[in-house]
């Protein structure tokens, strides 16, 4: 030991030794902790699996309707209960991971999907179906917001890739759930049990894998007082905001149509009772939406909207024509399904980007909350209306009325969506509660 070290004050020496020990422990902790790469894909898998579970019932609605003599209105009411539960969850707990940490919110949200899957298995009557869909919806609101934020933070150096993966997990998961459920129902036997049992196992695996993902958001101290998510409308750009909200609502209304009543249309009007086909039709619309968004990542907001609006109108027209032909055409219906997926993907991308552009940074999350509220109101309201309409009119007339209203809504929103860009609002937006 040198003379200088011999006379070093004890406090300084101990401080140096403490720093050295902390450095060793920190190095050991970093080596033993799961890598961001493993954690990123664990979160992506959990996100996709949870979203996929929500569309497992899609190709099974016709079976449930036959078994329990459900009307189209009953199916859409069950579907609407799910959509309203998602909207409620988005604004009550969707933002809590900012305060509590990502894992503390996402793992209970995935656990709710497991509970919903068990309810589907043990209580397959109408009250059980409603309860399972509500429980699932309450979890999905938290899953969507938390998983998207967690993926972005785990890939903070490559935000575009994180956004692409999040979109693929969200929309791609919705499509895969219906496809896998339809295939299992068609060929695995026990169609109302096997799909839910398979996804119960997949969700359990997803829940366990989340333990490998490193936490990216530590709870603040002291923690802020709880409040629901605020909704804010940019005061100086309300025209474009409400046009974007209408476009997003229409997009989700189309998604709702193809995940609630389309299997019944296929079975009853197009005489195609295949569960695998019903699942494939739902998969196609979501897969095309995700693929289109990925392939047009470099396009501007206006370019996305300019392409998405006519594509969505054309797809809706094709779906209607397929039912109204003298001999209803499955081929035309499937083409319309794919075109709708492409148009809906571009339309939603454009609406989301528009709201992000016109909102001040400090209130952007609140403005996006307003957009997502419109999405889930669009998912539930119009489809419930269509289900009610089928009770007093034929399927063909009901779909024609539904399509006509959607087309009018798209045309009403088009001038504001494609008009000149408004500048950033100079005044603070006025928050309103959901």
Short mmCIF file of C-alpha atoms in Angstrom, two decimals:
data_model
loop_
_atom_site.label_atom_id
_atom_site.label_comp_id
_atom_site.label_asym_id
_atom_site.label_seq_id
_atom_site.Cartn_x
_atom_site.Cartn_y
_atom_site.Cartn_z
CA UNK A 1 0.00 0.00 0.00
CA UNK A 2 1.42 3.44 -0.95
CA UNK A 3 1.98 6.28 1.55
CA UNK A 4 -0.87 8.26 -0.05
CA UNK A 5 -3.29 5.40 0.43
CA UNK A 6 -2.20 4.89 4.00
CA UNK A 7 -3.23 8.42 4.93
CA UNK A 8 -6.44 8.51 2.83
CA UNK A 9 -9.42 9.57 4.99
CA UNK A 10 -11.56 6.61 5.95
CA UNK A 11 -14.73 8.10 4.45
CA UNK A 12 -13.11 8.63 1.07
CA UNK A 13 -11.60 5.14 1.07
CA UNK A 14 -14.92 3.56 1.99
CA UNK A 15 -16.66 5.62 -0.69
CA UNK A 16 -14.24 4.36 -3.31
CA UNK A 17 -14.69 0.76 -2.19
CA UNK A 18 -18.49 1.18 -2.19
CA UNK A 19 -18.50 2.54 -5.74
CA UNK A 20 -16.33 -0.38 -6.85
CA UNK A 21 -18.71 -2.88 -5.24
CA UNK A 22 -21.77 -1.22 -6.79
CA UNK A 23 -20.07 -1.36 -10.19
CA UNK A 24 -19.42 -5.08 -9.81
CA UNK A 25 -22.99 -5.76 -8.70
CA UNK A 26 -24.42 -3.64 -11.52
CA UNK A 27 -22.28 -5.47 -14.08
CA UNK A 28 -23.43 -8.83 -12.69
CA UNK A 29 -27.08 -7.69 -12.75
CA UNK A 30 -26.82 -6.55 -16.38
CA UNK A 31 -25.27 -9.88 -17.39
CA UNK A 32 -27.91 -11.93 -15.58
CA UNK A 33 -30.94 -9.81 -16.63
CA UNK A 34 -32.85 -10.78 -19.79
CA UNK A 35 -31.76 -8.89 -22.87
CA UNK A 36 -33.91 -6.19 -24.39
CA UNK A 37 -34.14 -8.32 -27.53
CA UNK A 38 -35.69 -11.29 -25.72
CA UNK A 39 -37.94 -8.97 -23.73
CA UNK A 40 -39.06 -7.11 -26.86
CA UNK A 41 -40.21 -10.28 -28.58
CA UNK A 42 -41.81 -11.57 -25.37
CA UNK A 43 -43.95 -8.41 -25.20
CA UNK A 44 -44.73 -8.64 -28.93
CA UNK A 45 -45.83 -12.28 -28.53
CA UNK A 46 -48.04 -11.42 -25.55
CA UNK A 47 -49.55 -8.48 -27.45
CA UNK A 48 -50.32 -10.56 -30.54
CA UNK A 49 -51.69 -13.49 -28.50
CA UNK A 50 -54.01 -11.28 -26.44
CA UNK A 51 -55.34 -9.55 -29.56
CA UNK A 52 -55.74 -12.89 -31.34
CA UNK A 53 -57.83 -14.25 -28.48
CA UNK A 54 -60.40 -11.47 -28.96
CA UNK A 55 -61.30 -12.76 -32.43
CA UNK A 56 -61.43 -16.46 -31.53
CA UNK A 57 -65.27 -16.33 -31.37
CA UNK A 58 -65.53 -14.79 -34.87
CA UNK A 59 -65.89 -18.02 -36.91
CA UNK A 60 -67.86 -19.65 -34.09
CA UNK A 61 -70.80 -17.23 -33.97
CA UNK A 62 -72.76 -19.21 -36.55
CA UNK A 63 -72.32 -22.37 -34.46
CA UNK A 64 -73.42 -20.58 -31.32
CA UNK A 65 -76.41 -19.13 -33.17
CA UNK A 66 -77.46 -22.61 -34.34
CA UNK A 67 -76.97 -24.20 -30.92
CA UNK A 68 -78.77 -21.53 -28.86
CA UNK A 69 -80.91 -19.96 -31.62
CA UNK A 70 -79.20 -16.59 -31.34
CA UNK A 71 -80.46 -13.84 -33.61
CA UNK A 72 -78.13 -11.42 -35.41
CA UNK A 73 -79.11 -8.80 -32.85
CA UNK A 74 -78.01 -11.02 -29.96
CA UNK A 75 -74.62 -11.59 -31.57
CA UNK A 76 -74.08 -7.88 -32.15
CA UNK A 77 -75.13 -7.03 -28.58
CA UNK A 78 -72.53 -9.46 -27.23
CA UNK A 79 -70.00 -7.91 -29.60
CA UNK A 80 -71.04 -4.42 -28.50
CA UNK A 81 -70.55 -5.33 -24.83
CA UNK A 82 -66.94 -6.18 -25.64
CA UNK A 83 -66.35 -2.91 -27.53
CA UNK A 84 -67.78 -0.75 -24.75
CA UNK A 85 -65.66 -2.64 -22.18
CA UNK A 86 -62.54 -1.88 -24.24
CA UNK A 87 -63.44 1.82 -24.41
CA UNK A 88 -64.05 1.90 -20.65
CA UNK A 89 -60.72 0.19 -19.98
CA UNK A 90 -58.81 2.55 -22.26
CA UNK A 91 -59.83 5.57 -20.25
CA UNK A 92 -59.83 4.08 -16.76
CA UNK A 93 -56.64 1.98 -16.77
CA UNK A 94 -55.00 2.31 -20.19
CA UNK A 95 -52.64 5.05 -18.97
CA UNK A 96 -51.79 3.53 -15.58
CA UNK A 97 -48.59 1.87 -16.78
CA UNK A 98 -47.02 5.35 -16.93
CA UNK A 99 -47.40 5.44 -13.14
CA UNK A 100 -47.25 1.79 -12.10
CA UNK A 101 -44.76 0.33 -14.58
CA UNK A 102 -45.38 -1.62 -17.78
CA UNK A 103 -45.19 -5.13 -16.34
CA UNK A 104 -47.48 -4.35 -13.39
CA UNK A 105 -50.26 -3.43 -15.82
CA UNK A 106 -49.68 -5.78 -18.76
CA UNK A 107 -49.43 -9.01 -16.77
CA UNK A 108 -52.80 -8.51 -14.99
CA UNK A 109 -54.33 -7.48 -18.35
CA UNK A 110 -53.14 -10.73 -19.97
CA UNK A 111 -54.38 -12.60 -16.90
CA UNK A 112 -57.86 -11.19 -17.58
CA UNK A 113 -57.72 -12.78 -21.04
CA UNK A 114 -56.93 -16.11 -19.39
CA UNK A 115 -59.93 -15.66 -17.08
CA UNK A 116 -62.13 -14.87 -20.08
CA UNK A 117 -60.92 -17.99 -21.89
CA UNK A 118 -61.79 -20.14 -18.87
CA UNK A 119 -65.25 -18.56 -18.67
CA UNK A 120 -65.82 -19.43 -22.35
CA UNK A 121 -64.93 -23.05 -21.53
CA UNK A 122 -66.95 -23.53 -18.34
CA UNK A 123 -69.97 -21.28 -19.02
CA UNK A 124 -70.79 -21.41 -22.75
CA UNK A 125 -74.38 -20.10 -22.43
CA UNK A 126 -75.36 -16.51 -23.26
CA UNK A 127 -74.65 -14.98 -19.80
CA UNK A 128 -71.23 -16.62 -19.81
CA UNK A 129 -70.48 -15.34 -23.31
CA UNK A 130 -71.37 -11.79 -22.28
CA UNK A 131 -69.26 -12.02 -19.10
CA UNK A 132 -66.29 -13.46 -20.98
CA UNK A 133 -66.43 -10.73 -23.63
CA UNK A 134 -66.68 -7.97 -21.01
CA UNK A 135 -63.74 -9.37 -19.02
CA UNK A 136 -61.73 -9.69 -22.23
CA UNK A 137 -62.57 -6.13 -23.26
CA UNK A 138 -61.54 -4.72 -19.88
CA UNK A 139 -58.16 -6.38 -20.27
CA UNK A 140 -57.61 -5.43 -23.91
CA UNK A 141 -57.90 -1.71 -23.26
CA UNK A 142 -54.88 -1.97 -20.97
CA UNK A 143 -53.05 -4.40 -23.26
CA UNK A 144 -53.25 -2.13 -26.32
CA UNK A 145 -51.94 1.00 -24.63
CA UNK A 146 -49.34 -0.66 -22.40
CA UNK A 147 -47.85 -3.11 -24.91
CA UNK A 148 -47.50 -0.40 -27.57
CA UNK A 149 -45.66 1.88 -25.12
CA UNK A 150 -43.48 -0.95 -23.81
CA UNK A 151 -42.40 -2.01 -27.30
CA UNK A 152 -41.48 1.58 -28.15
CA UNK A 153 -39.32 1.86 -25.04
CA UNK A 154 -37.61 -1.49 -25.60
CA UNK A 155 -36.66 -0.30 -29.10
CA UNK A 156 -36.15 3.39 -28.36
CA UNK A 157 -33.28 3.55 -30.87
CA UNK A 158 -35.47 2.23 -33.70
CA UNK A 159 -38.91 3.73 -33.20
CA UNK A 160 -40.10 2.96 -36.75
CA UNK A 161 -39.40 -0.75 -36.32
CA UNK A 162 -41.10 -0.75 -32.93
CA UNK A 163 -44.16 0.94 -34.42
CA UNK A 164 -44.25 -1.57 -37.29
CA UNK A 165 -44.05 -4.53 -34.91
CA UNK A 166 -46.72 -3.05 -32.66
CA UNK A 167 -49.06 -2.55 -35.64
CA UNK A 168 -48.38 -6.09 -36.87
CA UNK A 169 -49.01 -7.56 -33.42
CA UNK A 170 -52.23 -5.59 -33.07
CA UNK A 171 -53.89 -6.04 -36.47
CA UNK A 172 -52.04 -9.25 -37.34
CA UNK A 173 -53.06 -10.78 -34.02
CA UNK A 174 -56.71 -9.92 -34.66
CA UNK A 175 -56.52 -11.72 -37.99
CA UNK A 176 -54.62 -14.76 -36.71
CA UNK A 177 -57.08 -15.41 -33.88
CA UNK A 178 -59.98 -15.83 -36.27
CA UNK A 179 -57.93 -17.90 -38.71
CA UNK A 180 -56.59 -20.33 -36.08
CA UNK A 181 -60.00 -20.64 -34.43
CA UNK A 182 -61.68 -21.35 -37.76
CA UNK A 183 -59.15 -24.01 -38.73
CA UNK A 184 -59.40 -25.72 -35.33
CA UNK A 185 -63.19 -25.59 -35.40
CA UNK A 186 -63.29 -27.06 -38.90
CA UNK A 187 -60.86 -29.94 -38.50
CA UNK A 188 -59.95 -30.50 -34.83
CA UNK A 189 -63.44 -31.42 -33.62
CA UNK A 190 -65.33 -30.07 -30.59
CA UNK A 191 -65.41 -26.66 -32.24
CA UNK A 192 -66.66 -24.75 -29.19
CA UNK A 193 -63.98 -26.14 -26.86
CA UNK A 194 -60.70 -26.75 -28.70
CA UNK A 195 -60.06 -23.15 -29.89
CA UNK A 196 -60.56 -21.71 -26.38
CA UNK A 197 -58.48 -24.46 -24.78
CA UNK A 198 -55.64 -23.83 -27.24
CA UNK A 199 -55.66 -20.10 -26.56
CA UNK A 200 -55.80 -20.63 -22.81
CA UNK A 201 -52.49 -22.45 -23.12
CA UNK A 202 -51.05 -19.79 -25.44
CA UNK A 203 -52.06 -16.99 -23.07
CA UNK A 204 -50.49 -18.78 -20.11
CA UNK A 205 -47.24 -19.06 -22.08
CA UNK A 206 -47.44 -15.37 -23.01
CA UNK A 207 -47.97 -14.41 -19.36
CA UNK A 208 -44.88 -16.37 -18.30
CA UNK A 209 -42.73 -14.90 -21.09
CA UNK A 210 -43.49 -11.39 -19.87
CA UNK A 211 -41.27 -12.17 -16.87
CA UNK A 212 -38.33 -12.03 -19.29
CA UNK A 213 -39.04 -8.45 -20.39
CA UNK A 214 -37.06 -5.75 -18.53
CA UNK A 215 -39.13 -3.01 -16.94
CA UNK A 216 -38.73 0.33 -18.74
CA UNK A 217 -40.93 2.56 -16.61
CA UNK A 218 -40.24 2.83 -12.90
CA UNK A 219 -43.13 4.12 -10.75
CA UNK A 220 -42.58 7.77 -9.81
CA UNK A 221 -42.26 8.74 -6.18
CA UNK A 222 -44.57 10.08 -4.94
CA UNK A 223 -47.08 8.52 -7.29
CA UNK A 224 -49.59 10.93 -8.81
CA UNK A 225 -53.19 10.90 -7.70
CA UNK A 226 -55.38 8.65 -9.84
CA UNK A 227 -57.49 10.22 -12.56
CA UNK A 228 -59.10 8.77 -15.70
CA UNK A 229 -57.43 9.43 -19.05
CA UNK A 230 -58.40 12.89 -20.26
CA UNK A 231 -59.74 13.52 -23.76
CA UNK A 232 -58.68 16.70 -25.53
CA UNK A 233 -59.78 18.23 -28.81
CA UNK A 234 -57.39 20.68 -30.54
CA UNK A 235 -59.43 23.90 -30.48
CA UNK A 236 -57.92 25.44 -33.62
CA UNK A 237 -58.24 22.25 -35.71
CA UNK A 238 -61.55 20.81 -34.61
CA UNK A 239 -62.79 20.31 -38.17
CA UNK A 240 -59.90 18.02 -39.07
CA UNK A 241 -60.03 16.31 -35.69
CA UNK A 242 -63.72 15.41 -35.98
CA UNK A 243 -63.21 14.33 -39.60
CA UNK A 244 -60.39 12.03 -38.47
CA UNK A 245 -62.54 10.70 -35.62
CA UNK A 246 -65.36 9.96 -38.09
CA UNK A 247 -62.93 8.20 -40.44
CA UNK A 248 -61.55 6.08 -37.59
CA UNK A 249 -65.06 5.20 -36.41
CA UNK A 250 -66.03 4.10 -39.92
CA UNK A 251 -62.88 2.00 -40.20
CA UNK A 252 -63.70 0.16 -36.97
CA UNK A 253 -67.35 -0.18 -37.99
CA UNK A 254 -66.18 -2.13 -41.04
CA UNK A 255 -63.90 -4.25 -38.85
CA UNK A 256 -66.87 -4.86 -36.55
CA UNK A 257 -69.03 -5.97 -39.48
CA UNK A 258 -66.44 -8.49 -40.65
CA UNK A 259 -65.85 -9.94 -37.18
CA UNK A 260 -69.44 -10.18 -35.98
CA UNK A 261 -71.95 -10.66 -38.81
CA UNK A 262 -69.78 -11.70 -41.77
CA UNK A 263 -69.75 -15.39 -40.71
CA UNK A 264 -73.56 -15.33 -40.69
CA UNK A 265 -73.59 -13.69 -44.14
CA UNK A 266 -71.25 -16.39 -45.43
CA UNK A 267 -73.32 -19.22 -43.99
CA UNK A 268 -76.83 -17.96 -44.73
CA UNK A 269 -76.62 -15.68 -47.77
CA UNK A 270 -73.57 -17.06 -49.60
CA UNK A 271 -74.25 -20.66 -48.47
CA UNK A 272 -70.67 -21.16 -47.24
CA UNK A 273 -70.87 -22.65 -43.71
CA UNK A 274 -67.13 -23.46 -43.45
CA UNK A 275 -65.67 -22.22 -40.16
CA UNK A 276 -62.21 -22.16 -41.71
CA UNK A 277 -63.50 -19.88 -44.48
CA UNK A 278 -65.12 -17.54 -41.94
CA UNK A 279 -61.82 -17.34 -40.07
CA UNK A 280 -59.85 -16.79 -43.27
CA UNK A 281 -62.15 -13.94 -44.33
CA UNK A 282 -61.57 -12.17 -41.02
CA UNK A 283 -57.83 -12.87 -41.20
CA UNK A 284 -57.62 -11.41 -44.70
CA UNK A 285 -59.05 -8.01 -43.76
CA UNK A 286 -56.75 -7.53 -40.76
CA UNK A 287 -53.69 -8.97 -42.47
CA UNK A 288 -54.21 -6.72 -45.48
CA UNK A 289 -54.65 -3.69 -43.20
CA UNK A 290 -51.38 -4.46 -41.38
CA UNK A 291 -49.53 -5.25 -44.61
CA UNK A 292 -50.70 -2.06 -46.30
CA UNK A 293 -49.64 0.07 -43.36
CA UNK A 294 -46.21 -1.58 -43.37
CA UNK A 295 -45.67 -1.19 -47.13
CA UNK A 296 -46.69 2.48 -47.06
CA UNK A 297 -44.64 3.46 -44.01
CA UNK A 298 -42.82 6.15 -46.02
CA UNK A 299 -46.00 7.72 -47.44
CA UNK A 300 -47.25 11.05 -46.14
CA UNK A 301 -50.53 11.38 -44.27
CA UNK A 302 -52.27 12.93 -47.27
CA UNK A 303 -51.01 10.19 -49.59
CA UNK A 304 -52.30 7.48 -47.23
CA UNK A 305 -55.73 9.10 -47.04
CA UNK A 306 -55.89 9.78 -50.77
CA UNK A 307 -55.34 6.08 -51.45
CA UNK A 308 -57.34 4.72 -48.52
CA UNK A 309 -60.60 6.61 -49.10
CA UNK A 310 -61.37 5.26 -52.61
CA UNK A 311 -60.13 1.79 -51.66
CA UNK A 312 -62.46 1.62 -48.66
CA UNK A 313 -65.40 2.88 -50.74
CA UNK A 314 -64.66 0.31 -53.44
CA UNK A 315 -64.34 -2.52 -50.91
CA UNK A 316 -67.65 -1.66 -49.22
CA UNK A 317 -69.32 -1.55 -52.65
CA UNK A 318 -67.92 -4.98 -53.56
CA UNK A 319 -69.15 -6.54 -50.30
CA UNK A 320 -72.64 -5.19 -51.00
CA UNK A 321 -72.65 -6.21 -54.66
CA UNK A 322 -71.58 -9.76 -53.70
CA UNK A 323 -74.79 -10.15 -51.68
CA UNK A 324 -77.06 -8.38 -54.21
CA UNK A 325 -76.04 -10.31 -57.31
CA UNK A 326 -78.79 -12.60 -58.69
CA UNK A 327 -76.54 -15.44 -57.58
CA UNK A 328 -74.56 -14.21 -54.53
CA UNK A 329 -70.84 -14.46 -55.26
CA UNK A 330 -68.26 -15.69 -52.78
CA UNK A 331 -65.45 -14.55 -55.07
CA UNK A 332 -66.70 -10.94 -55.19
CA UNK A 333 -67.19 -10.99 -51.42
CA UNK A 334 -63.60 -12.13 -50.81
CA UNK A 335 -62.19 -9.53 -53.21
CA UNK A 336 -64.20 -6.88 -51.40
CA UNK A 337 -62.90 -8.21 -48.08
CA UNK A 338 -59.28 -7.76 -49.19
CA UNK A 339 -59.88 -4.31 -50.71
CA UNK A 340 -61.67 -3.18 -47.54
CA UNK A 341 -58.66 -4.33 -45.50
CA UNK A 342 -56.27 -2.27 -47.62
CA UNK A 343 -58.49 0.81 -47.54
CA UNK A 344 -59.19 0.53 -43.82
CA UNK A 345 -55.50 0.18 -43.02
CA UNK A 346 -54.61 3.33 -44.96
CA UNK A 347 -57.64 5.24 -43.65
CA UNK A 348 -56.86 4.49 -40.03
CA UNK A 349 -53.17 5.25 -40.50
CA UNK A 350 -54.06 8.60 -42.05
CA UNK A 351 -56.57 9.48 -39.32
CA UNK A 352 -54.10 8.60 -36.58
CA UNK A 353 -51.30 10.62 -38.19
CA UNK A 354 -53.62 13.60 -38.76
CA UNK A 355 -54.54 13.81 -35.08
CA UNK A 356 -50.89 13.47 -34.08
CA UNK A 357 -49.96 16.31 -36.47
CA UNK A 358 -52.60 18.81 -35.39
CA UNK A 359 -52.25 18.23 -31.64
CA UNK A 360 -49.74 20.09 -29.46
CA UNK A 361 -47.15 17.73 -28.02
CA UNK A 362 -48.19 18.25 -24.41
CA UNK A 363 -51.78 17.19 -25.19
CA UNK A 364 -51.17 14.64 -27.95
CA UNK A 365 -51.97 11.59 -25.83
CA UNK A 366 -55.24 13.15 -24.76
CA UNK A 367 -56.19 13.94 -28.36
CA UNK A 368 -55.36 10.37 -29.39
CA UNK A 369 -57.54 9.14 -26.53
CA UNK A 370 -60.43 11.00 -28.14
CA UNK A 371 -59.68 9.30 -31.45
CA UNK A 372 -59.64 5.83 -29.88
CA UNK A 373 -62.93 6.57 -28.14
CA UNK A 374 -64.40 7.26 -31.58
CA UNK A 375 -62.90 3.97 -32.82
CA UNK A 376 -64.63 1.83 -30.23
CA UNK A 377 -67.90 3.69 -30.45
CA UNK A 378 -67.70 2.99 -34.18
CA UNK A 379 -66.93 -0.65 -33.46
CA UNK A 380 -70.03 -1.09 -31.30
CA UNK A 381 -72.76 1.37 -32.30
CA UNK A 382 -73.17 0.88 -36.06
CA UNK A 383 -72.82 -2.90 -35.86
CA UNK A 384 -75.50 -3.10 -33.15
CA UNK A 385 -77.69 -0.96 -35.42
CA UNK A 386 -77.08 -3.35 -38.29
CA UNK A 387 -77.98 -6.31 -36.08
CA UNK A 388 -81.24 -4.59 -35.12
CA UNK A 389 -81.98 -3.79 -38.76
CA UNK A 390 -81.66 -7.45 -39.74
CA UNK A 391 -84.62 -8.17 -37.44
CA UNK A 392 -87.00 -6.09 -39.59
CA UNK A 393 -85.38 -6.31 -43.04
CA UNK A 394 -83.55 -8.89 -45.12
CA UNK A 395 -79.79 -9.34 -44.93
CA UNK A 396 -79.39 -7.80 -48.37
CA UNK A 397 -81.39 -4.68 -47.51
CA UNK A 398 -79.67 -4.32 -44.14
CA UNK A 399 -76.21 -4.52 -45.66
CA UNK A 400 -77.19 -2.04 -48.38
CA UNK A 401 -78.39 0.51 -45.80
CA UNK A 402 -75.31 -0.04 -43.63
CA UNK A 403 -72.95 0.35 -46.60
CA UNK A 404 -74.75 3.46 -47.80
CA UNK A 405 -74.43 5.15 -44.41
CA UNK A 406 -70.73 4.28 -44.20
CA UNK A 407 -70.13 5.67 -47.69
CA UNK A 408 -71.93 8.91 -46.81
CA UNK A 409 -69.81 9.22 -43.68
CA UNK A 410 -66.59 8.73 -45.65
CA UNK A 411 -67.63 11.31 -48.24
CA UNK A 412 -68.60 13.78 -45.50
CA UNK A 413 -65.17 13.47 -43.87
CA UNK A 414 -63.17 13.59 -47.10
CA UNK A 415 -62.99 17.39 -47.67
CA UNK A 416 -61.59 18.04 -44.19
CA UNK A 417 -59.23 15.06 -44.34
CA UNK A 418 -57.77 15.99 -47.73
CA UNK A 419 -57.97 19.77 -47.32
CA UNK A 420 -55.12 22.12 -46.62
CA UNK A 421 -53.18 21.38 -43.48
CA UNK A 422 -54.10 23.45 -40.51
CA UNK A 423 -51.34 24.89 -38.46
CA UNK A 424 -50.61 23.95 -34.92
CA UNK A 425 -53.29 25.23 -32.61
CA UNK A 426 -52.24 28.42 -30.93
CA UNK A 427 -54.58 28.06 -28.00
CA UNK A 428 -54.66 25.25 -25.51
CA UNK A 429 -57.15 22.49 -26.32
CA UNK A 430 -60.07 22.15 -23.99
CA UNK A 431 -59.91 18.83 -22.13
CA UNK A 432 -63.18 17.01 -21.70
CA UNK A 433 -63.80 13.81 -19.77
CA UNK A 434 -64.97 10.59 -21.39
#
